[in-house]
Amino acid sequence: MSETVIETRNLSKEYRDFWGKRKVLALDDLNLDVYRGEVFGYLGPNGSGKTTSVKLLLGLLFPTSGWAKVLGEPPGSVSANQRIGFLPEESYLYRFLNAEETLDFYGRLFKIPTRERRKRIDRLIELVGLEHARKRQLKEYSKGMARRIGLAQALINDPEVIFLDEPTTGLDPIGTREIKDLIVSLKEEGKTVFMCSHLLADVEDVCDRIAMLFLGRLEVIGNVSDLLTEKGVVSFRAENVKPETADRIQQALEADGSYMGTEKVSRSLEDLFMKVVREKSGAAADPEATAKAAEAALVAKTAGDDESVRSQEQESQG
Amino acid sequence: MQKPPSADEALLSRLLERVSHASACILAVASITFKDGLRKKALFTITLFAVLVIVSGFLPWVRADFRIQQLTRVSLGGMAFFAMVVAIFLAAPNIPDDISRKTIFTVMTKPARRWHMLAGKVLGLGYILAIMLVMMGTLTYAHIRYLDYRMGLDEGELPRLQGHKRTYAAEVEHEGRSLQLSEPIIESGRALASGFERITYHFRGLDRRQFRGETAFCQVVLFNHAFSYVDDVGTALFLARNPSTGAVVTEIFGAETLQPRFIAFPKAMIDANGDVSITLITRHDMGSYSAMASSAAVLSQPSLYVINFVKGLALLFMQGMVLVFIATAASTFLTSTVSVITALFVYFTGSLTGIIRDQALALGTEESIFTMAEHTHGTPEMATGVTRSMQMGVDYLLRYFYLGISIAFPNLPAFSPTDRMATSEYISLGALWGGLSYGLVYAAIAFGVAWAVFQRKEVA
């Protein structure tokens, strides 16, 4: 197994009010391992604790209990930040700077020498396709362009681990395709990508593994291909099929020894996502029922599957 | 084979690396803060200031001699005001804006430490204040020079635009004061007389090394008790005598009430021991019963006015920076609006700390009880027994409360060069470093608070 680059143990985060009273438990006992070189999808409906987890991993928030490590270092430490890149949910950049100035500013924070910085700026602007707008202030950028420059700043230090929060939001289909291709090429370069997204099709396309969060708890984690395969179901596909032909196929199937091309039928990631959320929402009022429903859903989903898909034991306490 | 670095060398190189990384981050954040300030049109205040200076040119001409003093007051006051406004209104929303716009996310996930960010922001605002004050200062200086040129100078005003080093003698003695009046004339039932008043000051132990040129100056201030509302005191005689050789120089000058006059005399009048006697003989017009009062100070070689002016600007800059630090510290845990209010509160309270301290020191003394009783009850006798003890107790509490306030808040007038500049008082290096160090202490405390809060601040 390759090296763990992101590791959390019993990571929890409570938000408290001014008087120290608990407002919400945003993240509950998160145990996560992300390995070097994989593209990891982090999913969950709004308010599930995704952003809280990412902020904890980036050192923007401090955990109430438990711990996290990024590249073996505490989150937010200089040594960890040297080797990571982060594209926030929206491109929160200085709008009065142009693309070059933006990248130059972030490059300076890494103390990249001027000459090298210029080279990287040119390369990244080209990579994200903003050559035509490199001297324009970001306030004049469209949402898609802002995403692109945001992505470029996340890559200015040639990071080992890249956190992408909704990387394709606001992009047109071509832009989305380009970003997805870029993520794949980053993976090919051996980089680890930790990606939060609501766009499930994107996650399905590029992620090796995914984790799903609901109400601050990790519900599902596993390989995308394993999670999405319906075991024991095979579909046939043919065109212009006459009924008698279908019968013959039926008979032929029953007869033994003949070969047919078959295809495993996958449900979409969206189906899986909705199923988990619906089940959880229905049972959310009763923590015990939530746990049971989750377990049942997972058992149903993963029946006969391999060990790479494991259900998260849901404890009702905490 | 290359020798591996020793532990000390490794430590040193790590330290150097840290310093260079810190400076790279601080400078990067400072440049962004500076650009943000430019974007917010902070330097537009220079235009407003220019209008202020031009408008001040239309103020009534009190007297030709007051002209420069008046312009200095208006300009330096304006500079201090604009520096305060820019310092507070740019510093207070700086961090809260970064948090609300969430630009802080992309900076804090880079290898900049949190204090780098704070220091960079303060430095960036320092650039803006520096540019602002330099441009305003240049404008003011040019205007003063122009006025000076247009008005012309007479000999007695020589050091007016030159500043000067005050070298108080180690010891000053009066040699009696004598009043020689003419025979009184009875007019309308009043006795009128004219005459002369003579007063001699012995300056001892002047440091001759400070008198580099061949000329020394005496700053003379005259005041006529009888006609304090009359500016023109009249003519007076200045006499400098070398106590060892008896050599004497004299000069007749026209004087005005409370206006310092600068009279040049040869350095040779100061003897080897650094002693010199200055005698002032003032003429009393008919009807001036009351004596004149005078003071004299011996000044060494004049220094350039521009140097004094630059020192004044440095003090103004430090005043602005103290406010930047305070507003930044407040903004680490308050909203930008409340930070602005807090910094303004510090500014106004800080402007009063001198008075507060004086008042506090007078509290709890017999004198204050007496005064208070007199004010509140009409007679001091009332302040006896229990009332008196209670008053004493309350006064002691108040004394330490006010003293605490006067220590906690920066004494902003300590930075203000306005009065000193307007009266051509030389800002000594000691006063400059004193002011700057005092400012640095407050800046360091404010930065410490900001750092301690910001270090543990969650950015959600």
mmCIF file with all atom_site columns, N, CA, C and O in Angstrom, chain B residues 118-160:
data_model
loop_
_atom_site.group_PDB
_atom_site.id
_atom_site.type_symbol
_atom_site.label_atom_id
_atom_site.label_alt_id
_atom_site.label_comp_id
_atom_site.label_asym_id
_atom_site.label_entity_id
_atom_site.label_seq_id
_atom_site.pdbx_PDB_ins_code
_atom_site.Cartn_x
_atom_site.Cartn_y
_atom_site.Cartn_z
_atom_site.occupancy
_atom_site.B_iso_or_equiv
_atom_site.pdbx_formal_charge
_atom_site.auth_seq_id
_atom_site.auth_comp_id
_atom_site.auth_asym_id
_atom_site.auth_atom_id
_atom_site.pdbx_PDB_model_num
ATOM 1   N N  . LEU B 1 118 ? 0.216  39.466 9.434  1.00 0.00 ? 118 LEU B N  1
ATOM 2   C CA . LEU B 1 118 ? -0.029 40.689 10.219 1.00 0.00 ? 118 LEU B CA 1
ATOM 3   C C  . LEU B 1 118 ? 1.036  41.736 9.932  1.00 0.00 ? 118 LEU B C  1
ATOM 4   O O  . LEU B 1 118 ? 0.740  42.897 9.668  1.00 0.00 ? 118 LEU B O  1
ATOM 5   N N  . ALA B 1 119 ? 2.298  41.268 9.960  1.00 0.00 ? 119 ALA B N  1
ATOM 6   C CA . ALA B 1 119 ? 3.404  42.217 9.763  1.00 0.00 ? 119 ALA B CA 1
ATOM 7   C C  . ALA B 1 119 ? 3.341  42.811 8.355  1.00 0.00 ? 119 ALA B C  1
ATOM 8   O O  . ALA B 1 119 ? 3.579  44.004 8.167  1.00 0.00 ? 119 ALA B O  1
ATOM 9   N N  . GLY B 1 120 ? 3.007  41.973 7.370  1.00 0.00 ? 120 GLY B N  1
ATOM 10  C CA . GLY B 1 120 ? 2.913  42.449 5.988  1.00 0.00 ? 120 GLY B CA 1
ATOM 11  C C  . GLY B 1 120 ? 1.832  43.502 5.836  1.00 0.00 ? 120 GLY B C  1
ATOM 12  O O  . GLY B 1 120 ? 2.019  44.511 5.159  1.00 0.00 ? 120 GLY B O  1
ATOM 13  N N  . LYS B 1 121 ? 0.730  43.278 6.499  1.00 0.00 ? 121 LYS B N  1
ATOM 14  C CA . LYS B 1 121 ? -0.378 44.234 6.392  1.00 0.00 ? 121 LYS B CA 1
ATOM 15  C C  . LYS B 1 121 ? 0.017  45.578 7.005  1.00 0.00 ? 121 LYS B C  1
ATOM 16  O O  . LYS B 1 121 ? -0.241 46.638 6.431  1.00 0.00 ? 121 LYS B O  1
ATOM 17  N N  . VAL B 1 122 ? 0.646  45.501 8.168  1.00 0.00 ? 122 VAL B N  1
ATOM 18  C CA . VAL B 1 122 ? 1.072  46.736 8.834  1.00 0.00 ? 122 VAL B CA 1
ATOM 19  C C  . VAL B 1 122 ? 2.121  47.460 7.972  1.00 0.00 ? 122 VAL B C  1
ATOM 20  O O  . VAL B 1 122 ? 2.066  48.686 7.792  1.00 0.00 ? 122 VAL B O  1
ATOM 21  N N  . LEU B 1 123 ? 3.037  46.684 7.406  1.00 0.00 ? 123 LEU B N  1
ATOM 22  C CA . LEU B 1 123 ? 4.089  47.291 6.577  1.00 0.00 ? 123 LEU B CA 1
ATOM 23  C C  . LEU B 1 123 ? 3.483  47.962 5.336  1.00 0.00 ? 123 LEU B C  1
ATOM 24  O O  . LEU B 1 123 ? 3.873  49.072 4.960  1.00 0.00 ? 123 LEU B O  1
ATOM 25  N N  . GLY B 1 124 ? 2.527  47.287 4.715  1.00 0.00 ? 124 GLY B N  1
ATOM 26  C CA . GLY B 1 124 ? 1.884  47.843 3.521  1.00 0.00 ? 124 GLY B CA 1
ATOM 27  C C  . GLY B 1 124 ? 1.208  49.169 3.825  1.00 0.00 ? 124 GLY B C  1
ATOM 28  O O  . GLY B 1 124 ? 1.287  50.115 3.041  1.00 0.00 ? 124 GLY B O  1
ATOM 29  N N  . LEU B 1 125 ? 0.577  49.246 4.993  1.00 0.00 ? 125 LEU B N  1
ATOM 30  C CA . LEU B 1 125 ? -0.048 50.506 5.384  1.00 0.00 ? 125 LEU B CA 1
ATOM 31  C C  . LEU B 1 125 ? 1.022  51.551 5.711  1.00 0.00 ? 125 LEU B C  1
ATOM 32  O O  . LEU B 1 125 ? 0.827  52.744 5.490  1.00 0.00 ? 125 LEU B O  1
ATOM 33  N N  . GLY B 1 126 ? 2.160  51.054 6.214  1.00 0.00 ? 126 GLY B N  1
ATOM 34  C CA . GLY B 1 126 ? 3.302  51.953 6.465  1.00 0.00 ? 126 GLY B CA 1
ATOM 35  C C  . GLY B 1 126 ? 3.767  52.613 5.170  1.00 0.00 ? 126 GLY B C  1
ATOM 36  O O  . GLY B 1 126 ? 4.060  53.810 5.146  1.00 0.00 ? 126 GLY B O  1
ATOM 37  N N  . TYR B 1 127 ? 3.800  51.838 4.074  1.00 0.00 ? 127 TYR B N  1
ATOM 38  C CA . TYR B 1 127 ? 4.190  52.418 2.764  1.00 0.00 ? 127 TYR B CA 1
ATOM 39  C C  . TYR B 1 127 ? 3.266  53.581 2.432  1.00 0.00 ? 127 TYR B C  1
ATOM 40  O O  . TYR B 1 127 ? 3.696  54.641 1.994  1.00 0.00 ? 127 TYR B O  1
ATOM 41  N N  . ILE B 1 128 ? 1.965  53.324 2.625  1.00 0.00 ? 128 ILE B N  1
ATOM 42  C CA . ILE B 1 128 ? 0.986  54.346 2.236  1.00 0.00 ? 128 ILE B CA 1
ATOM 43  C C  . ILE B 1 128 ? 1.165  55.609 3.078  1.00 0.00 ? 128 ILE B C  1
ATOM 44  O O  . ILE B 1 128 ? 1.219  56.720 2.542  1.00 0.00 ? 128 ILE B O  1
ATOM 45  N N  . LEU B 1 129 ? 1.295  55.407 4.392  1.00 0.00 ? 129 LEU B N  1
ATOM 46  C CA . LEU B 1 129 ? 1.477  56.570 5.276  1.00 0.00 ? 129 LEU B CA 1
ATOM 47  C C  . LEU B 1 129 ? 2.750  57.323 4.912  1.00 0.00 ? 129 LEU B C  1
ATOM 48  O O  . LEU B 1 129 ? 2.773  58.554 4.888  1.00 0.00 ? 129 LEU B O  1
ATOM 49  N N  . ALA B 1 130 ? 3.804  56.567 4.619  1.00 0.00 ? 130 ALA B N  1
ATOM 50  C CA . ALA B 1 130 ? 5.092  57.204 4.309  1.00 0.00 ? 130 ALA B CA 1
ATOM 51  C C  . ALA B 1 130 ? 4.963  58.045 3.042  1.00 0.00 ? 130 ALA B C  1
ATOM 52  O O  . ALA B 1 130 ? 5.362  59.216 3.027  1.00 0.00 ? 130 ALA B O  1
ATOM 53  N N  . ILE B 1 131 ? 4.377  57.472 2.002  1.00 0.00 ? 131 ILE B N  1
ATOM 54  C CA . ILE B 1 131 ? 4.236  58.216 0.741  1.00 0.00 ? 131 ILE B CA 1
ATOM 55  C C  . ILE B 1 131 ? 3.384  59.464 0.964  1.00 0.00 ? 131 ILE B C  1
ATOM 56  O O  . ILE B 1 131 ? 3.701  60.561 0.517  1.00 0.00 ? 131 ILE B O  1
ATOM 57  N N  . MET B 1 132 ? 2.291  59.249 1.719  1.00 0.00 ? 132 MET B N  1
ATOM 58  C CA . MET B 1 132 ? 1.381  60.347 1.983  1.00 0.00 ? 132 MET B CA 1
ATOM 59  C C  . MET B 1 132 ? 2.088  61.485 2.715  1.00 0.00 ? 132 MET B C  1
ATOM 60  O O  . MET B 1 132 ? 2.016  62.646 2.296  1.00 0.00 ? 132 MET B O  1
ATOM 61  N N  . LEU B 1 133 ? 2.808  61.131 3.779  1.00 0.00 ? 133 LEU B N  1
ATOM 62  C CA . LEU B 1 133 ? 3.442  62.175 4.589  1.00 0.00 ? 133 LEU B CA 1
ATOM 63  C C  . LEU B 1 133 ? 4.579  62.848 3.824  1.00 0.00 ? 133 LEU B C  1
ATOM 64  O O  . LEU B 1 133 ? 4.771  64.056 3.937  1.00 0.00 ? 133 LEU B O  1
ATOM 65  N N  . VAL B 1 134 ? 5.318  62.065 3.031  1.00 0.00 ? 134 VAL B N  1
ATOM 66  C CA . VAL B 1 134 ? 6.412  62.663 2.265  1.00 0.00 ? 134 VAL B CA 1
ATOM 67  C C  . VAL B 1 134 ? 5.849  63.666 1.261  1.00 0.00 ? 134 VAL B C  1
ATOM 68  O O  . VAL B 1 134 ? 6.349  64.785 1.118  1.00 0.00 ? 134 VAL B O  1
ATOM 69  N N  . MET B 1 135 ? 4.774  63.295 0.586  1.00 0.00 ? 135 MET B N  1
ATOM 70  C CA . MET B 1 135 ? 4.208  64.203 -0.413 1.00 0.00 ? 135 MET B CA 1
ATOM 71  C C  . MET B 1 135 ? 3.593  65.432 0.242  1.00 0.00 ? 135 MET B C  1
ATOM 72  O O  . MET B 1 135 ? 3.794  66.553 -0.212 1.00 0.00 ? 135 MET B O  1
ATOM 73  N N  . MET B 1 136 ? 2.867  65.215 1.335  1.00 0.00 ? 136 MET B N  1
ATOM 74  C CA . MET B 1 136 ? 2.270  66.356 2.037  1.00 0.00 ? 136 MET B CA 1
ATOM 75  C C  . MET B 1 136 ? 3.364  67.249 2.621  1.00 0.00 ? 136 MET B C  1
ATOM 76  O O  . MET B 1 136 ? 3.268  68.477 2.585  1.00 0.00 ? 136 MET B O  1
ATOM 77  N N  . GLY B 1 137 ? 4.390  66.607 3.158  1.00 0.00 ? 137 GLY B N  1
ATOM 78  C CA . GLY B 1 137 ? 5.504  67.350 3.754  1.00 0.00 ? 137 GLY B CA 1
ATOM 79  C C  . GLY B 1 137 ? 6.207  68.195 2.707  1.00 0.00 ? 137 GLY B C  1
ATOM 80  O O  . GLY B 1 137 ? 6.529  69.364 2.943  1.00 0.00 ? 137 GLY B O  1
ATOM 81  N N  . THR B 1 138 ? 6.427  67.606 1.527  1.00 0.00 ? 138 THR B N  1
ATOM 82  C CA . THR B 1 138 ? 7.103  68.340 0.450  1.00 0.00 ? 138 THR B CA 1
ATOM 83  C C  . THR B 1 138 ? 6.277  69.565 0.064  1.00 0.00 ? 138 THR B C  1
ATOM 84  O O  . THR B 1 138 ? 6.804  70.661 -0.123 1.00 0.00 ? 138 THR B O  1
ATOM 85  N N  . LEU B 1 139 ? 4.983  69.329 -0.023 1.00 0.00 ? 139 LEU B N  1
ATOM 86  C CA . LEU B 1 139 ? 4.069  70.417 -0.381 1.00 0.00 ? 139 LEU B CA 1
ATOM 87  C C  . LEU B 1 139 ? 4.154  71.547 0.654  1.00 0.00 ? 139 LEU B C  1
ATOM 88  O O  . LEU B 1 139 ? 4.279  72.732 0.312  1.00 0.00 ? 139 LEU B O  1
ATOM 89  N N  . THR B 1 140 ? 4.097  71.155 1.927  1.00 0.00 ? 140 THR B N  1
ATOM 90  C CA . THR B 1 140 ? 4.141  72.148 3.005  1.00 0.00 ? 140 THR B CA 1
ATOM 91  C C  . THR B 1 140 ? 5.473  72.891 2.992  1.00 0.00 ? 140 THR B C  1
ATOM 92  O O  . THR B 1 140 ? 5.514  74.117 3.084  1.00 0.00 ? 140 THR B O  1
ATOM 93  N N  . TYR B 1 141 ? 6.542  72.129 2.855  1.00 0.00 ? 141 TYR B N  1
ATOM 94  C CA . TYR B 1 141 ? 7.874  72.735 2.903  1.00 0.00 ? 141 TYR B CA 1
ATOM 95  C C  . TYR B 1 141 ? 8.047  73.732 1.756  1.00 0.00 ? 141 TYR B C  1
ATOM 96  O O  . TYR B 1 141 ? 8.556  74.840 1.944  1.00 0.00 ? 141 TYR B O  1
ATOM 97  N N  . ALA B 1 142 ? 7.575  73.319 0.575  1.00 0.00 ? 142 ALA B N  1
ATOM 98  C CA . ALA B 1 142 ? 7.685  74.197 -0.589 1.00 0.00 ? 142 ALA B CA 1
ATOM 99  C C  . ALA B 1 142 ? 6.890  75.479 -0.340 1.00 0.00 ? 142 ALA B C  1
ATOM 100 O O  . ALA B 1 142 ? 7.366  76.582 -0.635 1.00 0.00 ? 142 ALA B O  1
ATOM 101 N N  . HIS B 1 143 ? 5.723  75.320 0.253  1.00 0.00 ? 143 HIS B N  1
ATOM 102 C CA . HIS B 1 143 ? 4.879  76.482 0.519  1.00 0.00 ? 143 HIS B CA 1
ATOM 103 C C  . HIS B 1 143 ? 5.539  77.421 1.535  1.00 0.00 ? 143 HIS B C  1
ATOM 104 O O  . HIS B 1 143 ? 5.553  78.641 1.363  1.00 0.00 ? 143 HIS B O  1
ATOM 105 N N  . ILE B 1 144 ? 6.107  76.845 2.567  1.00 0.00 ? 144 ILE B N  1
ATOM 106 C CA . ILE B 1 144 ? 6.768  77.656 3.598  1.00 0.00 ? 144 ILE B CA 1
ATOM 107 C C  . ILE B 1 144 ? 7.954  78.405 2.998  1.00 0.00 ? 144 ILE B C  1
ATOM 108 O O  . ILE B 1 144 ? 8.152  79.592 3.232  1.00 0.00 ? 144 ILE B O  1
ATOM 109 N N  . ARG B 1 145 ? 8.721  77.682 2.172  1.00 0.00 ? 145 ARG B N  1
ATOM 110 C CA . ARG B 1 145 ? 9.872  78.306 1.518  1.00 0.00 ? 145 ARG B CA 1
ATOM 111 C C  . ARG B 1 145 ? 9.420  79.471 0.632  1.00 0.00 ? 145 ARG B C  1
ATOM 112 O O  . ARG B 1 145 ? 10.066 80.514 0.587  1.00 0.00 ? 145 ARG B O  1
ATOM 113 N N  . TYR B 1 146 ? 8.312  79.234 -0.048 1.00 0.00 ? 146 TYR B N  1
ATOM 114 C CA . TYR B 1 146 ? 7.801  80.277 -0.949 1.00 0.00 ? 146 TYR B CA 1
ATOM 115 C C  . TYR B 1 146 ? 7.398  81.504 -0.141 1.00 0.00 ? 146 TYR B C  1
ATOM 116 O O  . TYR B 1 146 ? 7.749  82.635 -0.481 1.00 0.00 ? 146 TYR B O  1
ATOM 117 N N  . LEU B 1 147 ? 6.678  81.289 0.966  1.00 0.00 ? 147 LEU B N  1
ATOM 118 C CA . LEU B 1 147 ? 6.257  82.402 1.825  1.00 0.00 ? 147 LEU B CA 1
ATOM 119 C C  . LEU B 1 147 ? 7.471  83.149 2.355  1.00 0.00 ? 147 LEU B C  1
ATOM 120 O O  . LEU B 1 147 ? 7.493  84.377 2.378  1.00 0.00 ? 147 LEU B O  1
ATOM 121 N N  . ASP B 1 148 ? 8.439  82.368 2.770  1.00 0.00 ? 148 ASP B N  1
ATOM 122 C CA . ASP B 1 148 ? 9.657  82.926 3.336  1.00 0.00 ? 148 ASP B CA 1
ATOM 123 C C  . ASP B 1 148 ? 10.331 83.837 2.309  1.00 0.00 ? 148 ASP B C  1
ATOM 124 O O  . ASP B 1 148 ? 10.761 84.947 2.609  1.00 0.00 ? 148 ASP B O  1
ATOM 125 N N  . TYR B 1 149 ? 10.360 83.357 1.066  1.00 0.00 ? 149 TYR B N  1
ATOM 126 C CA . TYR B 1 149 ? 10.983 84.101 -0.020 1.00 0.00 ? 149 TYR B CA 1
ATOM 127 C C  . TYR B 1 149 ? 10.178 85.377 -0.287 1.00 0.00 ? 149 TYR B C  1
ATOM 128 O O  . TYR B 1 149 ? 10.739 86.453 -0.465 1.00 0.00 ? 149 TYR B O  1
ATOM 129 N N  . ARG B 1 150 ? 8.859  85.254 -0.293 1.00 0.00 ? 150 ARG B N  1
ATOM 130 C CA . ARG B 1 150 ? 8.016  86.387 -0.634 1.00 0.00 ? 150 ARG B CA 1
ATOM 131 C C  . ARG B 1 150 ? 8.057  87.460 0.453  1.00 0.00 ? 150 ARG B C  1
ATOM 132 O O  . ARG B 1 150 ? 8.008  88.645 0.171  1.00 0.00 ? 150 ARG B O  1
ATOM 133 N N  . MET B 1 151 ? 8.141  87.004 1.713  1.00 0.00 ? 151 MET B N  1
ATOM 134 C CA . MET B 1 151 ? 8.122  87.958 2.809  1.00 0.00 ? 151 MET B CA 1
ATOM 135 C C  . MET B 1 151 ? 9.477  88.598 3.060  1.00 0.00 ? 151 MET B C  1
ATOM 136 O O  . MET B 1 151 ? 9.566  89.656 3.660  1.00 0.00 ? 151 MET B O  1
ATOM 137 N N  . GLY B 1 152 ? 10.514 87.929 2.629  1.00 0.00 ? 152 GLY B N  1
ATOM 138 C CA . GLY B 1 152 ? 11.861 88.437 2.897  1.00 0.00 ? 152 GLY B CA 1
ATOM 139 C C  . GLY B 1 152 ? 12.204 88.203 4.358  1.00 0.00 ? 152 GLY B C  1
ATOM 140 O O  . GLY B 1 152 ? 11.352 87.884 5.174  1.00 0.00 ? 152 GLY B O  1
ATOM 141 N N  . LEU B 1 153 ? 13.474 88.314 4.647  1.00 0.00 ? 153 LEU B N  1
ATOM 142 C CA . LEU B 1 153 ? 13.914 88.052 6.017  1.00 0.00 ? 153 LEU B CA 1
ATOM 143 C C  . LEU B 1 153 ? 14.644 89.269 6.548  1.00 0.00 ? 153 LEU B C  1
ATOM 144 O O  . LEU B 1 153 ? 15.343 89.951 5.810  1.00 0.00 ? 153 LEU B O  1
ATOM 145 N N  . ASP B 1 154 ? 14.473 89.520 7.817  1.00 0.00 ? 154 ASP B N  1
ATOM 146 C CA . ASP B 1 154 ? 15.398 90.489 8.404  1.00 0.00 ? 154 ASP B CA 1
ATOM 147 C C  . ASP B 1 154 ? 16.355 89.708 9.301  1.00 0.00 ? 154 ASP B C  1
ATOM 148 O O  . ASP B 1 154 ? 16.161 88.535 9.581  1.00 0.00 ? 154 ASP B O  1
ATOM 149 N N  . GLU B 1 155 ? 17.349 90.400 9.720  1.00 0.00 ? 155 GLU B N  1
ATOM 150 C CA . GLU B 1 155 ? 18.440 89.705 10.409 1.00 0.00 ? 155 GLU B CA 1
ATOM 151 C C  . GLU B 1 155 ? 17.970 88.975 11.663 1.00 0.00 ? 155 GLU B C  1
ATOM 152 O O  . GLU B 1 155 ? 18.388 87.880 11.957 1.00 0.00 ? 155 GLU B O  1
ATOM 153 N N  . GLY B 1 156 ? 17.061 89.623 12.364 1.00 0.00 ? 156 GLY B N  1
ATOM 154 C CA . GLY B 1 156 ? 16.586 89.051 13.617 1.00 0.00 ? 156 GLY B CA 1
ATOM 155 C C  . GLY B 1 156 ? 15.804 87.764 13.424 1.00 0.00 ? 156 GLY B C  1
ATOM 156 O O  . GLY B 1 156 ? 15.608 86.995 14.345 1.00 0.00 ? 156 GLY B O  1
ATOM 157 N N  . GLU B 1 157 ? 15.338 87.541 12.198 1.00 0.00 ? 157 GLU B N  1
ATOM 158 C CA . GLU B 1 157 ? 14.540 86.348 11.936 1.00 0.00 ? 157 GLU B CA 1
ATOM 159 C C  . GLU B 1 157 ? 15.362 85.263 11.272 1.00 0.00 ? 157 GLU B C  1
ATOM 160 O O  . GLU B 1 157 ? 14.833 84.311 10.745 1.00 0.00 ? 157 GLU B O  1
ATOM 161 N N  . LEU B 1 158 ? 16.663 85.485 11.296 1.00 0.00 ? 158 LEU B N  1
ATOM 162 C CA . LEU B 1 158 ? 17.535 84.562 10.577 1.00 0.00 ? 158 LEU B CA 1
ATOM 163 C C  . LEU B 1 158 ? 17.254 83.091 10.883 1.00 0.00 ? 158 LEU B C  1
ATOM 164 O O  . LEU B 1 158 ? 17.083 82.302 9.961  1.00 0.00 ? 158 LEU B O  1
ATOM 165 N N  . PRO B 1 159 ? 17.153 82.747 12.126 1.00 0.00 ? 159 PRO B N  1
ATOM 166 C CA . PRO B 1 159 ? 16.992 81.306 12.377 1.00 0.00 ? 159 PRO B CA 1
ATOM 167 C C  . PRO B 1 159 ? 15.554 80.833 12.211 1.00 0.00 ? 159 PRO B C  1
ATOM 168 O O  . PRO B 1 159 ? 15.258 79.702 12.507 1.00 0.00 ? 159 PRO B O  1
ATOM 169 N N  . ARG B 1 160 ? 14.699 81.725 11.760 1.00 0.00 ? 160 ARG B N  1
ATOM 170 C CA . ARG B 1 160 ? 13.299 81.352 11.708 1.00 0.00 ? 160 ARG B CA 1
ATOM 171 C C  . ARG B 1 160 ? 13.092 80.051 10.917 1.00 0.00 ? 160 ARG B C  1
ATOM 172 O O  . ARG B 1 160 ? 12.365 79.162 11.323 1.00 0.00 ? 160 ARG B O  1
#
